[in-house]
XYZ file of C-alpha atoms in Angstrom:
567
model
C 85.920 95.471 89.446
C 89.211 97.888 89.285
C 92.255 95.858 87.523
C 95.730 97.244 87.771
C 97.484 96.669 84.308
C 101.017 95.230 85.091
C 103.202 98.009 84.432
C 106.436 96.518 82.366
C 109.252 96.105 84.926
C 112.153 97.400 85.811
C 115.518 95.432 84.841
C 116.953 93.431 87.150
C 120.847 92.615 87.190
C 121.359 89.576 88.287
C 122.605 87.810 90.596
C 120.673 88.925 93.552
C 122.989 89.691 96.977
C 121.328 91.161 100.575
C 121.997 94.372 102.161
C 120.551 93.864 105.716
C 117.010 93.463 105.296
C 116.429 93.884 101.687
C 116.615 91.822 98.936
C 119.023 93.830 96.215
C 120.421 93.188 92.927
C 123.586 93.250 91.861
C 123.756 97.270 91.276
C 122.138 97.768 94.997
C 118.699 98.451 93.821
C 115.912 96.329 96.077
C 114.277 93.494 94.244
C 110.788 92.727 95.420
C 110.240 89.510 95.532
C 106.874 88.316 94.824
C 106.866 84.479 94.035
C 104.179 82.000 93.252
C 104.857 78.080 94.528
C 104.725 75.714 91.850
C 104.926 72.230 92.510
C 107.130 70.055 91.098
C 107.808 67.075 93.864
C 104.408 64.968 93.600
C 105.120 61.004 92.717
C 105.449 62.049 89.147
C 107.922 64.671 89.568
C 107.026 66.971 86.638
C 106.248 69.842 87.214
C 102.007 70.320 87.379
C 100.074 71.714 84.469
C 102.567 69.747 81.069
C 99.193 68.098 80.610
C 97.679 71.184 80.613
C 99.023 73.790 78.654
C 101.981 74.630 77.082
C 105.210 75.159 79.526
C 105.034 78.439 78.068
C 101.987 79.566 78.127
C 101.719 78.776 81.512
C 105.072 80.784 81.771
C 103.483 83.918 80.298
C 100.557 83.473 82.553
C 102.463 83.133 85.063
C 104.087 87.127 84.795
C 100.087 88.507 83.177
C 99.209 87.866 86.497
C 102.352 89.772 88.449
C 104.256 87.079 89.532
C 108.170 87.810 89.651
C 109.162 85.078 90.766
C 108.681 81.347 91.188
C 109.774 79.689 93.875
C 109.848 75.268 91.481
C 109.603 72.333 94.282
C 111.633 69.418 93.724
C 112.108 66.254 95.363
C 115.353 65.185 97.104
C 115.167 61.702 95.256
C 114.761 62.907 92.570
C 118.648 63.389 92.226
C 119.148 61.141 94.991
C 117.361 57.587 94.070
C 119.061 56.061 91.009
C 115.712 54.438 90.773
C 113.766 56.585 90.351
C 116.259 59.704 88.414
C 116.719 57.877 85.880
C 113.280 57.914 84.837
C 111.921 60.258 81.512
C 108.934 62.027 82.027
C 106.775 59.120 79.772
C 107.840 55.927 82.613
C 107.510 58.230 85.383
C 103.845 58.429 84.608
C 102.993 54.451 82.722
C 104.852 53.899 86.101
C 101.418 55.163 88.543
C 99.057 54.736 85.175
C 98.054 58.207 84.266
C 97.767 57.176 80.353
C 95.308 60.179 79.719
C 98.384 62.098 81.262
C 100.985 61.595 79.595
C 98.177 62.569 76.148
C 98.024 65.482 77.821
C 102.087 65.956 77.785
C 102.003 64.695 74.124
C 100.155 66.957 73.428
C 101.575 70.864 74.800
C 105.110 69.844 75.529
C 105.926 67.169 73.402
C 109.781 67.672 73.368
C 110.085 66.821 77.032
C 107.864 63.680 76.866
C 110.980 61.305 77.006
C 113.293 63.223 78.631
C 114.853 62.589 82.088
C 113.114 63.535 85.010
C 115.888 66.135 85.652
C 116.070 67.801 82.150
C 112.825 68.393 82.090
C 112.788 70.008 85.398
C 115.193 72.399 84.068
C 113.035 72.871 80.347
C 110.340 74.458 83.326
C 113.146 76.733 84.618
C 114.852 77.483 81.342
C 111.189 78.481 79.589
C 110.587 80.247 83.348
C 114.185 82.322 82.584
C 112.834 83.238 78.722
C 109.429 85.049 80.072
C 112.433 87.027 82.814
C 110.499 85.017 85.970
C 112.520 84.901 88.232
C 113.324 80.614 89.951
C 113.360 79.152 93.979
C 114.600 75.694 93.617
C 112.853 74.563 96.786
C 113.656 71.019 98.326
C 110.060 70.721 99.105
C 110.926 66.458 100.418
C 112.798 63.749 100.070
C 110.227 60.878 98.892
C 107.423 61.704 96.630
C 104.514 62.138 97.829
C 105.388 60.816 101.244
C 104.048 62.166 104.288
C 106.093 60.383 106.528
C 109.890 59.949 107.683
C 110.588 63.353 106.016
C 110.207 65.691 108.999
C 113.696 66.175 110.252
C 117.886 65.421 109.999
C 117.198 61.247 110.616
C 113.976 60.698 109.971
C 114.470 57.650 107.716
C 113.888 59.123 104.527
C 115.906 62.413 105.950
C 119.501 60.875 106.245
C 122.028 64.885 106.321
C 124.356 63.217 104.025
C 122.321 62.337 101.376
C 119.839 65.328 101.514
C 123.281 67.619 101.702
C 124.813 65.496 97.466
C 121.442 66.398 96.875
C 121.564 70.257 97.368
C 124.971 70.000 96.120
C 124.328 68.457 92.608
C 121.121 70.992 92.505
C 123.828 73.637 92.591
C 125.921 72.775 90.827
C 123.437 71.940 87.545
C 121.447 75.685 88.275
C 125.360 77.189 87.875
C 125.160 79.655 85.396
C 121.931 79.467 84.653
C 121.307 83.592 85.554
C 117.076 82.487 86.549
C 117.943 80.716 89.525
C 118.406 83.794 92.007
C 117.651 81.263 95.546
C 117.490 77.602 97.329
C 115.978 76.890 99.824
C 117.538 74.240 101.662
C 114.736 72.203 103.438
C 110.922 73.206 103.365
C 108.840 72.645 106.807
C 111.151 71.000 108.691
C 108.493 69.011 112.448
C 108.697 66.668 113.548
C 109.501 64.679 117.714
C 113.226 64.329 116.728
C 113.240 68.200 115.703
C 116.217 70.290 117.718
C 117.789 73.245 117.652
C 121.309 71.642 117.831
C 121.492 69.894 115.107
C 119.048 72.131 112.928
C 122.767 74.263 113.520
C 124.599 72.031 112.742
C 123.630 70.473 109.266
C 121.469 73.456 108.213
C 124.821 75.496 108.614
C 126.778 73.096 106.609
C 124.083 72.813 103.959
C 124.349 76.402 103.189
C 128.450 75.933 102.704
C 128.210 73.211 101.124
C 125.144 75.341 98.173
C 127.279 78.809 98.076
C 131.003 76.373 97.382
C 128.215 74.858 94.079
C 126.574 78.357 93.136
C 128.082 80.899 94.848
C 125.349 83.001 92.710
C 122.493 81.915 95.187
C 121.179 82.767 97.742
C 120.528 80.567 100.144
C 117.269 80.149 101.964
C 116.800 79.090 105.578
C 113.524 77.502 107.232
C 113.096 76.811 110.523
C 111.133 74.478 112.929
C 107.990 73.998 113.713
C 106.836 73.265 110.149
C 108.476 76.322 109.548
C 107.152 79.140 111.293
C 109.864 79.126 114.041
C 113.220 81.022 114.072
C 113.191 82.134 117.609
C 116.191 80.887 117.768
C 117.941 83.015 115.870
C 117.528 86.389 118.410
C 120.785 85.435 120.655
C 122.463 83.232 118.461
C 122.634 84.046 114.212
C 123.984 80.821 111.940
C 127.594 80.889 111.895
C 128.860 80.944 107.582
C 131.527 81.827 105.690
C 129.747 83.536 102.792
C 127.773 87.236 103.198
C 125.098 89.128 101.518
C 124.288 85.849 100.522
C 121.391 84.657 103.473
C 118.063 84.834 103.541
C 115.218 83.429 106.075
C 112.236 81.980 105.407
C 108.559 81.627 107.297
C 105.676 79.986 106.397
C 102.246 81.782 107.879
C 98.899 80.126 106.545
C 94.900 80.298 108.200
C 95.611 77.095 110.105
C 98.171 78.802 112.495
C 96.283 79.204 114.722
C 93.437 76.345 114.337
C 90.099 77.886 114.738
C 90.723 81.426 115.830
C 89.687 83.644 113.070
C 86.251 81.362 112.763
C 85.445 81.489 116.832
C 87.450 84.527 118.076
C 86.429 88.531 117.403
C 88.656 89.575 114.667
C 91.041 92.597 115.702
C 91.977 90.667 118.616
C 93.282 87.426 116.957
C 95.130 89.504 114.634
C 97.055 91.520 116.501
C 97.387 87.776 119.038
C 98.650 86.229 115.116
C 101.016 89.321 114.540
C 102.664 89.058 117.925
C 103.286 85.649 117.293
C 104.438 86.004 114.286
C 107.167 88.946 115.737
C 107.806 87.184 118.188
C 108.869 83.895 116.056
C 110.423 85.518 113.318
C 109.683 89.310 112.304
C 112.031 90.089 114.263
C 114.626 88.975 111.711
C 114.292 92.728 109.315
C 114.959 94.152 112.579
C 118.310 92.748 112.557
C 118.854 93.530 109.308
C 118.206 90.130 108.228
C 115.736 89.541 104.642
C 112.603 87.310 105.274
C 110.776 85.574 102.996
C 107.513 84.911 104.043
C 107.456 81.495 101.572
C 103.939 80.104 101.403
C 100.591 82.219 102.111
C 97.684 81.458 100.663
C 93.210 80.651 101.138
C 90.793 79.090 99.584
C 90.128 81.392 96.241
C 86.700 79.607 96.654
C 85.627 82.335 99.046
C 83.954 79.888 101.402
C 86.249 79.610 104.385
C 85.436 81.742 107.030
C 88.618 80.812 108.875
C 90.729 81.616 105.362
C 89.224 85.160 104.804
C 89.029 86.836 107.886
C 92.888 85.362 108.167
C 93.627 87.002 104.812
C 92.402 89.961 106.045
C 94.968 91.145 108.906
C 97.687 89.273 106.776
C 97.649 91.063 103.675
C 97.561 94.360 106.310
C 101.234 93.063 108.348
C 102.760 92.207 104.236
C 101.886 95.663 103.410
C 102.632 96.939 106.483
C 106.308 95.582 107.023
C 106.505 94.966 103.052
C 107.534 91.918 103.039
C 109.053 89.788 99.712
C 106.845 87.211 99.401
C 105.538 83.363 97.780
C 101.901 82.456 97.713
C 100.898 79.077 97.548
C 99.680 77.883 94.695
C 100.423 78.353 91.034
C 98.923 74.766 90.617
C 94.983 74.690 89.323
C 94.869 70.988 89.547
C 97.294 68.264 90.305
C 98.234 65.270 87.951
C 97.036 62.834 90.790
C 97.492 63.708 94.721
C 95.987 61.514 97.359
C 95.081 59.170 95.778
C 92.902 61.089 93.655
C 93.688 61.864 89.655
C 92.850 65.534 88.530
C 92.529 66.209 92.255
C 91.351 70.359 91.829
C 93.701 72.612 93.910
C 91.440 74.931 95.392
C 93.803 77.021 96.448
C 95.424 77.949 93.120
C 95.753 80.367 91.120
C 94.870 79.116 88.189
C 91.344 77.078 87.553
C 91.210 73.539 87.448
C 91.977 73.651 83.206
C 95.184 76.313 83.966
C 93.669 78.514 81.735
C 91.662 81.224 84.324
C 92.297 83.167 86.818
C 90.506 80.894 89.452
C 89.699 84.528 91.380
C 90.756 87.449 89.510
C 89.519 89.624 92.752
C 92.169 88.656 94.926
C 94.949 88.939 92.171
C 93.970 92.907 92.729
C 94.142 92.415 96.794
C 98.016 90.942 96.239
C 98.600 93.404 93.152
C 99.768 96.043 95.289
C 102.241 93.768 97.794
C 104.246 93.260 94.139
C 105.915 96.243 94.071
C 108.238 97.817 96.470
C 106.852 100.522 98.810
C 110.511 100.702 99.765
C 114.310 99.962 99.603
C 117.713 100.524 99.092
C 117.093 102.319 95.080
C 114.476 104.351 95.531
C 114.253 107.956 96.534
C 115.047 108.107 99.953
C 114.053 111.793 100.103
C 110.161 111.499 99.137
C 109.033 109.186 102.564
C 105.322 109.578 102.905
C 102.457 106.827 103.669
C 99.946 105.019 101.651
C 96.892 104.838 102.921
C 95.859 100.955 102.151
C 93.007 98.699 102.387
C 93.730 94.839 103.076
C 90.514 94.459 101.867
C 90.320 95.096 98.570
C 94.493 95.402 98.158
C 93.102 99.188 96.941
C 94.765 102.653 98.743
C 93.176 106.018 99.129
C 92.848 107.922 96.692
C 90.754 111.695 95.422
C 89.510 112.259 92.106
C 89.477 115.774 93.176
C 89.349 118.783 95.470
C 85.639 118.435 95.405
C 84.945 115.129 95.401
C 84.652 112.723 98.152
C 87.998 110.363 99.263
C 87.765 106.898 96.544
C 89.427 103.379 96.256
C 91.867 103.173 93.945
C 94.847 101.485 92.613
C 97.386 102.280 94.922
C 100.094 102.481 91.589
C 98.428 106.199 91.476
C 97.485 106.732 95.417
C 98.420 110.243 96.913
C 100.665 110.190 98.837
C 100.087 111.355 102.712
C 102.086 112.788 106.019
C 101.209 111.391 109.476
C 102.036 114.501 111.641
C 102.725 113.920 115.045
C 100.142 115.754 116.045
C 98.021 113.015 113.527
C 96.740 114.428 111.009
C 96.360 112.619 107.257
C 97.791 115.336 105.798
C 98.266 115.124 101.256
C 101.358 116.086 101.047
C 102.700 118.939 99.517
C 99.544 120.732 100.517
C 97.640 122.373 103.791
C 94.644 119.881 102.906
C 94.176 117.114 105.929
C 90.876 114.300 105.531
C 88.567 115.123 107.886
C 85.731 113.121 109.479
C 82.841 115.788 109.433
C 79.644 113.927 109.921
C 78.031 109.899 110.575
C 77.438 108.039 107.245
C 79.212 111.127 104.833
C 82.284 110.002 103.082
C 85.585 111.816 104.043
C 86.568 114.698 102.481
C 89.314 117.188 102.085
C 89.590 120.455 104.052
C 92.023 122.649 106.035
C 91.608 123.432 109.639
C 93.769 121.056 109.999
C 93.703 121.455 113.849
C 90.099 120.735 114.428
C 89.232 117.283 116.561
C 87.386 116.358 112.985
C 91.435 116.062 111.814
C 92.758 113.667 114.340
C 93.424 110.398 113.226
C 94.339 107.874 115.192
C 94.595 104.037 115.263
C 92.843 102.212 117.353
C 91.694 98.592 118.243
C 93.878 95.475 118.650
C 94.636 95.368 114.975
C 95.753 98.806 115.043
C 93.788 98.891 111.753
C 90.588 101.382 112.147
C 91.665 104.967 111.621
C 89.667 106.744 114.205
C 88.787 110.284 114.412
C 85.760 112.361 116.426
C 83.076 113.503 113.855
C 81.714 118.064 114.462
C 79.550 116.549 117.666
C 82.180 115.364 120.040
C 81.003 111.525 118.288
C 83.750 108.556 117.664
C 83.784 107.510 114.071
C 86.078 105.206 111.825
C 87.549 105.712 108.019
C 84.584 102.805 106.116
C 84.388 101.966 102.505
C 81.137 102.094 101.029
C 79.546 99.138 98.237
C 81.039 102.026 95.687
C 84.267 102.018 96.996
C 83.675 105.897 98.476
C 85.834 106.301 102.169
C 83.131 107.174 104.303
C 82.743 107.778 108.331
C 80.391 105.802 110.160
C 80.486 104.145 113.914
C 83.480 102.518 115.031
C 82.320 98.184 114.856
C 83.677 95.172 116.407
C 86.785 96.628 118.411
C 86.029 93.752 120.897
C 84.416 90.866 122.172
C 82.293 89.787 118.913
C 82.756 87.004 117.118
C 80.629 87.393 114.527
C 81.166 91.009 113.623
C 83.372 91.271 110.361
C 85.727 94.748 110.477
C 86.796 94.094 107.018
C 85.837 97.460 105.810
C 87.296 99.986 108.627
C 90.621 98.250 108.320
C 93.737 100.439 106.758
C 97.310 100.066 106.959
C 99.287 103.560 107.098
C 101.783 102.325 104.650
C 105.614 104.314 104.496
C 106.563 104.185 100.902
C 109.242 105.965 99.360
C 108.047 104.914 95.906
C 107.911 107.538 93.535
C 105.335 106.475 91.692
C 103.322 107.979 94.684
C 102.535 111.564 93.907
C 100.218 113.733 94.800
C 98.756 115.993 91.011
C 99.088 119.683 91.706
C 95.641 121.659 93.422
C 94.011 123.883 91.922
C 93.657 125.859 95.117
C 91.976 129.079 92.994
C 88.935 126.545 92.733
C 89.638 124.871 96.522
C 87.330 126.557 98.833
C 84.097 126.621 97.109
C 82.799 123.816 96.233
C 79.779 122.833 98.801
C 81.048 120.059 101.134
C 83.428 123.185 102.664
C 79.954 125.305 102.293
C 77.999 123.198 104.617
C 80.589 123.013 107.435
C 79.427 126.731 108.228
C 75.553 125.114 108.072
C 76.265 122.898 109.900
C 77.767 124.406 112.921
C 74.506 126.344 112.784
C 76.801 130.086 111.689
C 73.879 132.201 111.464
C 75.708 135.025 109.981
C 78.635 134.321 107.988
C 80.709 137.064 107.160
C 82.902 136.838 104.466
C 85.843 137.745 104.362
C 89.664 136.773 102.077
C 91.118 135.534 105.207
C 88.857 132.944 106.006
C 89.692 131.108 102.624
C 92.918 132.573 101.865
C 94.540 135.620 101.169
C 94.143 135.941 97.586
C 90.990 138.396 97.624
C 89.893 136.787 94.891
C 88.554 133.993 96.093
C 85.198 135.529 98.377
C 82.963 136.362 94.882
C 82.973 131.738 94.397
C 80.145 132.350 96.965
C 77.321 135.174 97.052
C 74.852 133.670 99.131
C 73.114 130.601 100.802
C 71.853 129.425 98.075
C 75.106 128.334 97.073
C 75.909 125.927 99.708
């Protein structure tokens, strides 16, 4: 398995602002939020995992996995319900009969065991800050663990006035805490009461209240229908008194279209899901607003077909749009959830003990998404493409001009240009990707005008890169078991719901990131490698006259191929 070393991150000058669709630091450079959700809103009202590991160890683990940000959930009652807010950590766990968790916290985080709950929450934020992790405070719910009465304004536990009071209190508490860079006003509005009129009324008031109490934080607003619908903003934006501090958030998971991923053709379902995302929320990017996908995730055991297929599509979209995001979830296990003590969270990137990664290959898949492809502060004159493979999270590289193309870490990716005549050219050279023959590796060649060098995105997903091999057959880029990029017959284009097109899905991602560069070619030897000579044999050229202009304007190239045995 190829792993990506997590390089030292550039210094971020806080606080954060917005610049059109981008989130930027005070110096105007893009900050890509690559967050993970850390749950702290359930019945104990303490960040999960503190009975398993010291909070500093958890914070360092977050950094080691490549995340630069935590979306830390909290229940409104943490600051508005006097009887709960007055509890210490020990008392909260005692009231729930969680004595084993008390012992674990006493052993791993003794400094918080007798602190008030809000002080323990602040200690977690402080630990993250000490490890240079940004924090978004997410008001997940009002009453901890209650699934009813929390959905929309006017519900039993969702009175707008206490809600705005609680947001103001949290904004005030963390005013001056520099690593707290944003506040999500409310998670997943839902239920029969939801309506656009009340949404505008209360979201605008709450946004103003938070900004007044803490002008440094980004105000992050979610939509209706479980955080999936902001379509009403297409024609009427929110009316706020402040600027450059507003971002929106959306949730997108494998349950968005029930069992469609399992029962439908993946290209067709992916297109439908992407179209729906753009219609309901994605249009905000084109309007110049930052959009954070604040919850996505999958069963990391890898056994959920629905989740697996959804993630292949989702990762391609996140790469193409270069979205900010927050993964659900960090949590390996819960103190108590749904009445189960030590509930195992299969969507968690950590295992039950909070020590090991639950699924290291998944972390590899998202590692390329943890750095920006483009945005303010990156060189605008360096526009190119990277060829991204969503199933692996890797990009197309060349090891040598002589060897087939391979997948490798995207921080070492070549810079490609997808040109109007549909060639994929290695930037700064005359070399293009060729589909020569079915079942053979994709290689670089230089006669780029031939049809075997012309690539187009086909299928409903627009993720099959297709060309014609030398005999005119249609073919697609594919990846074999050794991560070699090969040319095979296109598969799963339509109809068949049992077919998995994942190995043939690629995204041409726009990038200006200077780390994606093509090393210089050794052009003196570039024309003598066996594959290129094999081209003439397959075309049944009986007589070969080696002329300098066939290879270059340099006669020195001719002596490098002397006879057919060199082929």
